[in-house]
PDB file of C-alpha atoms in Angstrom:
ATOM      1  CA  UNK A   1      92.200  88.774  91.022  1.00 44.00           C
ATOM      2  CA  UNK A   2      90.385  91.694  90.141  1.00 42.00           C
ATOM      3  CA  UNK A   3      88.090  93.153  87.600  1.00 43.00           C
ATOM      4  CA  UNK A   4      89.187  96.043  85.882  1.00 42.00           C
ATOM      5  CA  UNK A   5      85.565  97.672  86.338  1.00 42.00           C
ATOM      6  CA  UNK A   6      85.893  97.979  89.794  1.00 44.00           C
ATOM      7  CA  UNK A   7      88.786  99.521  91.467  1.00 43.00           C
ATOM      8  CA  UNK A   8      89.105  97.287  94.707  1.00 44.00           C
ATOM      9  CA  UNK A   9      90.099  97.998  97.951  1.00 44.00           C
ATOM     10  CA  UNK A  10      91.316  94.379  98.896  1.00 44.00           C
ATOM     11  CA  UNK A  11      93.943  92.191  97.467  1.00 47.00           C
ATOM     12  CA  UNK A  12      92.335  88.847  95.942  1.00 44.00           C
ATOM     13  CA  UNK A  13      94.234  85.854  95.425  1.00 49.00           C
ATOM     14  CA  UNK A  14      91.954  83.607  93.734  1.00 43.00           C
ATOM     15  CA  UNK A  15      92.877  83.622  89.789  1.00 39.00           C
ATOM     16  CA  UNK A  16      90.976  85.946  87.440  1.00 39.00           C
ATOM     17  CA  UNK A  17      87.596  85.872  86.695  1.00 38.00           C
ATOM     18  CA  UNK A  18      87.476  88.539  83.548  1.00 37.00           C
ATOM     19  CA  UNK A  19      89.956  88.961  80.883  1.00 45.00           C
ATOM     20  CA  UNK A  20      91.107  92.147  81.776  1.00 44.00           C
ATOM     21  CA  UNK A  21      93.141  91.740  84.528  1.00 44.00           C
ATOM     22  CA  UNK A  22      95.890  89.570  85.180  1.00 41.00           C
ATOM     23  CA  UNK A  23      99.177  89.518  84.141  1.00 39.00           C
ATOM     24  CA  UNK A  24     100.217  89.573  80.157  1.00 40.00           C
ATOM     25  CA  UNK A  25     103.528  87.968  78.605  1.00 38.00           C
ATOM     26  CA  UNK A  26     104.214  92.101  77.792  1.00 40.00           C
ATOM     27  CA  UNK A  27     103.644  93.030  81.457  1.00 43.00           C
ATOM     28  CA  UNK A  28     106.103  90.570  82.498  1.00 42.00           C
ATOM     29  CA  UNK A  29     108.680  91.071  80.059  1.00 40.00           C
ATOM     30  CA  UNK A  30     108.484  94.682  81.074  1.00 41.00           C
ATOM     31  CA  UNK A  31     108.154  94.393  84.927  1.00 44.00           C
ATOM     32  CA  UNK A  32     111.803  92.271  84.093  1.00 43.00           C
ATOM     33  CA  UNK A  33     113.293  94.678  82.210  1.00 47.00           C
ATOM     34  CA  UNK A  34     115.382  97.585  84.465  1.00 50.00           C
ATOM     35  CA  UNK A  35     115.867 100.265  81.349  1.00 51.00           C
ATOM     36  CA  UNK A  36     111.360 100.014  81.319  1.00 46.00           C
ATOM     37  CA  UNK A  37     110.967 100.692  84.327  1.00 46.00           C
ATOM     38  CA  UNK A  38     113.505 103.105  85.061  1.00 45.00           C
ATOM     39  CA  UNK A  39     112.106 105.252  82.197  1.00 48.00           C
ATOM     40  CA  UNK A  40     108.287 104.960  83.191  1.00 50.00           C
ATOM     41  CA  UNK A  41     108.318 105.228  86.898  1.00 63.00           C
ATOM     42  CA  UNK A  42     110.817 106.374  88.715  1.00 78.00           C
ATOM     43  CA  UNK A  43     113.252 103.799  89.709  1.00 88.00           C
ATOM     44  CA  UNK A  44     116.500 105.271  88.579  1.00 87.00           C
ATOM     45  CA  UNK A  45     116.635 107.096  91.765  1.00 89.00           C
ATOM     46  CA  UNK A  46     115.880 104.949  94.607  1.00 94.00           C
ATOM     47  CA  UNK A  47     117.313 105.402  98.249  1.00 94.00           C
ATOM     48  CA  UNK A  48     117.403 102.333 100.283  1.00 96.00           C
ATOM     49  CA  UNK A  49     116.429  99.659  97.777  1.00 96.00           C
ATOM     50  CA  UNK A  50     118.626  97.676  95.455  1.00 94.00           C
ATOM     51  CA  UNK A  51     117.603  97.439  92.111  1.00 92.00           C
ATOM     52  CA  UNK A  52     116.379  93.825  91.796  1.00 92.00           C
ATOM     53  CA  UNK A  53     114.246  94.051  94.426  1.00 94.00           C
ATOM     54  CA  UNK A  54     112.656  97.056  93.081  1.00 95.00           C
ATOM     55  CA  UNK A  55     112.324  95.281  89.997  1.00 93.00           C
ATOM     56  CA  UNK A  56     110.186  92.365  92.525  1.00 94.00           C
ATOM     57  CA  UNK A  57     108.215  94.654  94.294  1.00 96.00           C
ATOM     58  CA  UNK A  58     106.795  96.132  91.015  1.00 95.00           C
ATOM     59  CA  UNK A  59     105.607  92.254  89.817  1.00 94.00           C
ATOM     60  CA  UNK A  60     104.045  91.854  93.347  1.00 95.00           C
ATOM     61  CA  UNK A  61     101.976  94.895  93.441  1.00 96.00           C
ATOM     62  CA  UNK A  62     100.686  93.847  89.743  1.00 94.00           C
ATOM     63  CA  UNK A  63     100.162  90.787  91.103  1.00 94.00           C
ATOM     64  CA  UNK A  64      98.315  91.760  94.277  1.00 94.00           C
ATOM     65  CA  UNK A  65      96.364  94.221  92.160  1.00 94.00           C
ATOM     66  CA  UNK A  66      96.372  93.657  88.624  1.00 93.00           C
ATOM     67  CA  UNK A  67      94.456  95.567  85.827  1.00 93.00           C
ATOM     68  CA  UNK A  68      96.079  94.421  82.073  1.00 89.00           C
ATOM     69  CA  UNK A  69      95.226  98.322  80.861  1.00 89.00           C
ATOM     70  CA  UNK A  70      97.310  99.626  83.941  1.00 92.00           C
ATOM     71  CA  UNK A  71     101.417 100.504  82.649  1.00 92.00           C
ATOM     72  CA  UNK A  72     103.732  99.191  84.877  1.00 91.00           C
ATOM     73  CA  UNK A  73     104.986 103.083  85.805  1.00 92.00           C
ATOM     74  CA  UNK A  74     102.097 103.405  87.991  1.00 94.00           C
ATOM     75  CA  UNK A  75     103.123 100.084  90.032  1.00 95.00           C
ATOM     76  CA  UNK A  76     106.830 101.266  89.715  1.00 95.00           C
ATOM     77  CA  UNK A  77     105.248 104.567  91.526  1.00 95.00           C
ATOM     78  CA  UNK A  78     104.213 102.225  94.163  1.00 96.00           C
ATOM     79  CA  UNK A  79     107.638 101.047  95.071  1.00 96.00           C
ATOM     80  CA  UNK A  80     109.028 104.045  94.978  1.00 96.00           C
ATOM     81  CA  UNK A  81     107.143 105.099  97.929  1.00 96.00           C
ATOM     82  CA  UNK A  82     108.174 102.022  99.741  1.00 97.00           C
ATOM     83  CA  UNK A  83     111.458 102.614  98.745  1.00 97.00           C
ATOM     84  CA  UNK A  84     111.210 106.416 100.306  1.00 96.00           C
ATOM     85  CA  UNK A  85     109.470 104.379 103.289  1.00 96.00           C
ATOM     86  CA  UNK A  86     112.590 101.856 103.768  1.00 97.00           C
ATOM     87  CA  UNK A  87     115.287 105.031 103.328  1.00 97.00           C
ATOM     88  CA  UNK A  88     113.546 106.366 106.730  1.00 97.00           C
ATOM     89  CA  UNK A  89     113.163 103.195 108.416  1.00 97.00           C
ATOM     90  CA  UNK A  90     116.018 100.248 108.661  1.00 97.00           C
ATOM     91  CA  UNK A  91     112.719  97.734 109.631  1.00 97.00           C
ATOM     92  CA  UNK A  92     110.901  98.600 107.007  1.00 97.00           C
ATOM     93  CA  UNK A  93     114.100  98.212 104.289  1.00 97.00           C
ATOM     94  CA  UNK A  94     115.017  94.645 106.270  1.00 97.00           C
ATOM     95  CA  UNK A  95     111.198  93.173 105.701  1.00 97.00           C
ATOM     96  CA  UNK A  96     111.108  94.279 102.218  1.00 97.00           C
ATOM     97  CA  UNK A  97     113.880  92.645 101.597  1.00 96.00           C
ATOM     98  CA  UNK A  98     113.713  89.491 103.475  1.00 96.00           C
ATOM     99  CA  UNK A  99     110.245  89.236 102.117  1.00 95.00           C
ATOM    100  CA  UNK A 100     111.464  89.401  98.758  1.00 95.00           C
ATOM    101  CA  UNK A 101     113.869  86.662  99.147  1.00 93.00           C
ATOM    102  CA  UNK A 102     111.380  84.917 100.426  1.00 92.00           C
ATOM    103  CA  UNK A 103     109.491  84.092  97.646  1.00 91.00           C
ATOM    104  CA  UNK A 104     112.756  82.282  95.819  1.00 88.00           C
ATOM    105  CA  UNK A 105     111.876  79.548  98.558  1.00 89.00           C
ATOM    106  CA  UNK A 106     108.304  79.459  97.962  1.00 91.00           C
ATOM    107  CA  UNK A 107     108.078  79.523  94.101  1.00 92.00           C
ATOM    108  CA  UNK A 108     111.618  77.586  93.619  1.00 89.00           C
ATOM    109  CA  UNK A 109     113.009  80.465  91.638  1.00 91.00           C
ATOM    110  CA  UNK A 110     115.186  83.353  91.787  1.00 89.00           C
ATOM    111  CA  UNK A 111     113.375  85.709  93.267  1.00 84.00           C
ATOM    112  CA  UNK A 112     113.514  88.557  89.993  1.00 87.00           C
ATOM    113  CA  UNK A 113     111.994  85.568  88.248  1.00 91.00           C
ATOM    114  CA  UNK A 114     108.260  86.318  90.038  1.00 92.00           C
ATOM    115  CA  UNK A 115     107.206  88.844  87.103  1.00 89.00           C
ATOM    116  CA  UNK A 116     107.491  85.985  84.781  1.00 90.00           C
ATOM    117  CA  UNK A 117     106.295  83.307  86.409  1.00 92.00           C
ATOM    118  CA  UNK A 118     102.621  82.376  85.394  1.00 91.00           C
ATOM    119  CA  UNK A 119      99.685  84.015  87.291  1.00 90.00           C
ATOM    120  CA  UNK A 120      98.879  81.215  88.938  1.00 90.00           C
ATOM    121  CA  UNK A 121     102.593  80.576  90.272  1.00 92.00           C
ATOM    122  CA  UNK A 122     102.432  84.142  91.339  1.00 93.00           C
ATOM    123  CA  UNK A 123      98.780  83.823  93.403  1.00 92.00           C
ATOM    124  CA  UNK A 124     100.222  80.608  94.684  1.00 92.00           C
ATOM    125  CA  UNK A 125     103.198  82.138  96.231  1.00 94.00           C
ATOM    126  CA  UNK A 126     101.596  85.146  97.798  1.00 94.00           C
ATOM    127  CA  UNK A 127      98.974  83.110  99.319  1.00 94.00           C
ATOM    128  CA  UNK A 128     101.298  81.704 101.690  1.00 94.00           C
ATOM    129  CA  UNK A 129     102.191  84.611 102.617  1.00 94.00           C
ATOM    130  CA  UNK A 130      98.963  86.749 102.921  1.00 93.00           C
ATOM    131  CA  UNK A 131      99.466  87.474 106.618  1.00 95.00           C
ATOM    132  CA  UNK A 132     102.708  88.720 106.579  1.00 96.00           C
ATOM    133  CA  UNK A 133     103.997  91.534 107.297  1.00 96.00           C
ATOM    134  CA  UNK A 134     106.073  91.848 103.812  1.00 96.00           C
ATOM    135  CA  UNK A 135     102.426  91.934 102.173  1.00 96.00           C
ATOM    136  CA  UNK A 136      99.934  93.388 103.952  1.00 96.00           C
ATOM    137  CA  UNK A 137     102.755  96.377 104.346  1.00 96.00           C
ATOM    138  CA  UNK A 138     102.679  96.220  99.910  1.00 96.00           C
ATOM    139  CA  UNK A 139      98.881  95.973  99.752  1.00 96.00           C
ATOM    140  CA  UNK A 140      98.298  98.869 102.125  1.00 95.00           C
ATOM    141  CA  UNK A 141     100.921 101.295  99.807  1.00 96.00           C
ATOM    142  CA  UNK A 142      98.845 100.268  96.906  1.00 95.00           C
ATOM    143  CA  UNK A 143      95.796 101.217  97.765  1.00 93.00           C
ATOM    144  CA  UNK A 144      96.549 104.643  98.696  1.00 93.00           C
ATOM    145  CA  UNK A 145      99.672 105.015  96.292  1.00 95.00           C
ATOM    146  CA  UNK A 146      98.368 103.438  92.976  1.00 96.00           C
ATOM    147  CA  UNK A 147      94.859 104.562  92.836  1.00 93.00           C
ATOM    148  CA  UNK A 148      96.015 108.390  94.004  1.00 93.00           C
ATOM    149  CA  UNK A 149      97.822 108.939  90.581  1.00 93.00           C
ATOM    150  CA  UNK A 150      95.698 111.666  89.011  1.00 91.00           C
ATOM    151  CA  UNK A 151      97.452 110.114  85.643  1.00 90.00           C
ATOM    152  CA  UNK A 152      95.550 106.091  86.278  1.00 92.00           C
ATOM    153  CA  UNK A 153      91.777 107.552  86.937  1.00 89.00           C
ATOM    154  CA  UNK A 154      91.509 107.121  83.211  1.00 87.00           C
ATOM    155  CA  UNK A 155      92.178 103.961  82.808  1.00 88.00           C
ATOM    156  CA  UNK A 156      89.037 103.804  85.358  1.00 84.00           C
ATOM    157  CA  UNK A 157      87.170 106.184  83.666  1.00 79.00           C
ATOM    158  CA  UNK A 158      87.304 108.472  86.759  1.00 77.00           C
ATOM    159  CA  UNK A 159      86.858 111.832  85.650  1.00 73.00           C
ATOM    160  CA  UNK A 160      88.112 112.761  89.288  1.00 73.00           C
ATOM    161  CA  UNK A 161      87.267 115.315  92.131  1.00 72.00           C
ATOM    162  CA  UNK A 162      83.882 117.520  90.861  1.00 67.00           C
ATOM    163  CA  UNK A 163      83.361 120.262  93.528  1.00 66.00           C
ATOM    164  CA  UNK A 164      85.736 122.579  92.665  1.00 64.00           C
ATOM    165  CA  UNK A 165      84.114 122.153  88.724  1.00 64.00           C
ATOM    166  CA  UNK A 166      80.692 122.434  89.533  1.00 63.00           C
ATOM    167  CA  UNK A 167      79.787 118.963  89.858  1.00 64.00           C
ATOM    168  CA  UNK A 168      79.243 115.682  87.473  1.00 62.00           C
ATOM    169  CA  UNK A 169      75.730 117.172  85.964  1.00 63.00           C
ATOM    170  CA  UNK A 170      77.568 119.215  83.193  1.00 63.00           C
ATOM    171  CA  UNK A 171      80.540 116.605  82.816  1.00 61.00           C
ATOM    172  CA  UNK A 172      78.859 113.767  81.321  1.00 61.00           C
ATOM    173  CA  UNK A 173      76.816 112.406  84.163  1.00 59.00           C
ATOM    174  CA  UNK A 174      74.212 112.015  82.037  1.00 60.00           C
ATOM    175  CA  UNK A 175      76.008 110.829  78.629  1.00 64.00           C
ATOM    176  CA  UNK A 176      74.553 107.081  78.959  1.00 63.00           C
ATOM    177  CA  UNK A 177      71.769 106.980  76.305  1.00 67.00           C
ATOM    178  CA  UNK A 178      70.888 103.338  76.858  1.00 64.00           C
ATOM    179  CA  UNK A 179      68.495 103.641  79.820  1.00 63.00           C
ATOM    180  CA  UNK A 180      64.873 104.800  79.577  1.00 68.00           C
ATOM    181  CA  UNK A 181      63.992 108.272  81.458  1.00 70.00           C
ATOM    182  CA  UNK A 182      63.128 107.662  84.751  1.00 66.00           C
ATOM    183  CA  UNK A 183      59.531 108.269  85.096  1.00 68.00           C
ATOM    184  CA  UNK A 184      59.150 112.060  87.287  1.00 69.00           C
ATOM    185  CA  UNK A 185      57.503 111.303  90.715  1.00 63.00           C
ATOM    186  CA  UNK A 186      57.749 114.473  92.296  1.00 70.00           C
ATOM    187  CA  UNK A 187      54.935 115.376  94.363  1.00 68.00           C
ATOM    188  CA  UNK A 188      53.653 111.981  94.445  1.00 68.00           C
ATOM    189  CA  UNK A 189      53.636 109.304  96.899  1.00 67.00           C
ATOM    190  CA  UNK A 190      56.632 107.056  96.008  1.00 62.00           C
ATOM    191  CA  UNK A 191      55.980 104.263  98.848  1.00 66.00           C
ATOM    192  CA  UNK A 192      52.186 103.716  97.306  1.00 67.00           C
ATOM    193  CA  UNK A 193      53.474 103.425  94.015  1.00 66.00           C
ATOM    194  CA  UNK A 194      55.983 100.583  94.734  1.00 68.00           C
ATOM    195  CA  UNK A 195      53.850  98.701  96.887  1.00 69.00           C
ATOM    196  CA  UNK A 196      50.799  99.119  94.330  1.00 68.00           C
ATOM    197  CA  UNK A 197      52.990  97.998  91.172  1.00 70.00           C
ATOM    198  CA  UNK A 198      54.577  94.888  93.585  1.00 72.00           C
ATOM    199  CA  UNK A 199      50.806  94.066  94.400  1.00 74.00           C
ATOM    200  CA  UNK A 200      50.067  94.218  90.606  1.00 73.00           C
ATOM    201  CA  UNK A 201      53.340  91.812  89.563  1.00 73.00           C
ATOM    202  CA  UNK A 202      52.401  89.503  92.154  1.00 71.00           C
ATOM    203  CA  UNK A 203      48.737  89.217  91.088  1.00 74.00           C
ATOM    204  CA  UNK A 204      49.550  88.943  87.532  1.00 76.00           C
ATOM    205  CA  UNK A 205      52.334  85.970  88.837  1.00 74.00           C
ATOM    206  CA  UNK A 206      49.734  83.854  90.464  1.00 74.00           C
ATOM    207  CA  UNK A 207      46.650  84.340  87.925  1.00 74.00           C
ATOM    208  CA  UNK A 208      49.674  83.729  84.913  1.00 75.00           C
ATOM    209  CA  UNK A 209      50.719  80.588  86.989  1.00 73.00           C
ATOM    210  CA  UNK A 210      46.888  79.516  88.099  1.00 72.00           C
ATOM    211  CA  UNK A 211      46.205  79.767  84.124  1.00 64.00           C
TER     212      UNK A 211
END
């Protein structure tokens, strides 16, 4: 999956690697839980959707994109759209659907069961079905529909768009105090520093390793 640090661009399917992401016991018991979402992101008032497979779609867009910090509102968001996207399109609604029944045959369960299932019943599932059209149609929402939410940049720590404030300069670019200056080379010639000071490491390599 992914690493909270980074906010990725790509779905990936191959367990977690940090302890941020991923999915928690609480995120599943939520994502399962209809009076949750309906009070964090917008659910109450879908269109063309029934309310189970809302309740689906939010565990697979977790799942597809998970960051442990993240609320499930801002993947309920992310259905929501789809949900707007199925009301004005009768394909769209049928795929969404069928591809949410789908995954009752691939994981053996009902299908509002995904949010609970383990991660690595979850990555298991959706690997089958990478090339879809059910999820590549989900992973293209939420990258434009989950990281757009002025409310999740945040989480991030995304301070967000700088030009009409004057830039990053005055808004903490500079707050890390764990780095050394950088030395001032202005007016000098950069490209004969570097190469002198790589000619200086590499002759202090070879006489250190010559002894």
């Amino acid at each position: 999956m992914t690493d909270g640090k980074d906010v990725q661009h790509e779905p990936h399917l191959k367990g977690q690697v940090s302890g941020e992401g991923g999915i928690r016991a609480a995120d599943a018991a939520i994502s399962a839980d209809p009076a949750a979402l309906e009070s964090s992101g917008g659910l109450e008032n879908l269109k063309a959707l029934d309310r189970e497979t809302a309740q689906v779609l939010v565990g697979v867009t977790r799942a597809m994109y998970p960051h442990d910090r993240v609320p499930d509102k801002h993947y309920a968001r992310v259905v929501v759209l789809l949900d707007e996207k199925a009301a004005e399109d009768a394909g769209i609604k049928e795929m969404l659907e069928f591809g949410v029944r789908s995954l009752a045959t691939l994981t053996g369960r009902w299908p509002r069961d995904f949010a609970g299932l383990d991660e690595s019943d979850q990555v298991a599932a959706l690997r089958r079905i990478e090339d879809s059209p059910f999820f590549k149609t989900i992973a293209a929402e939420v990258v434009t529909g989950l990281y757009s939410q002025h409310d999740i940049w945040p989480y991030f720590g995304y301070e967000g768009p700088s030009n009409d404030r004057g830039g990053y300069i005055d808004r903490g670019f500079d707050d890390i105090d764990w780095l050394d200056d950088a030395p001032d080379y202005r007016g000098r010639d950069t490209e004969k520093i570097f190469v002198d000071r790589r000619e200086k490491v590499v002759t202090e390599q070879r006489v250190k390793k010559e002894g």
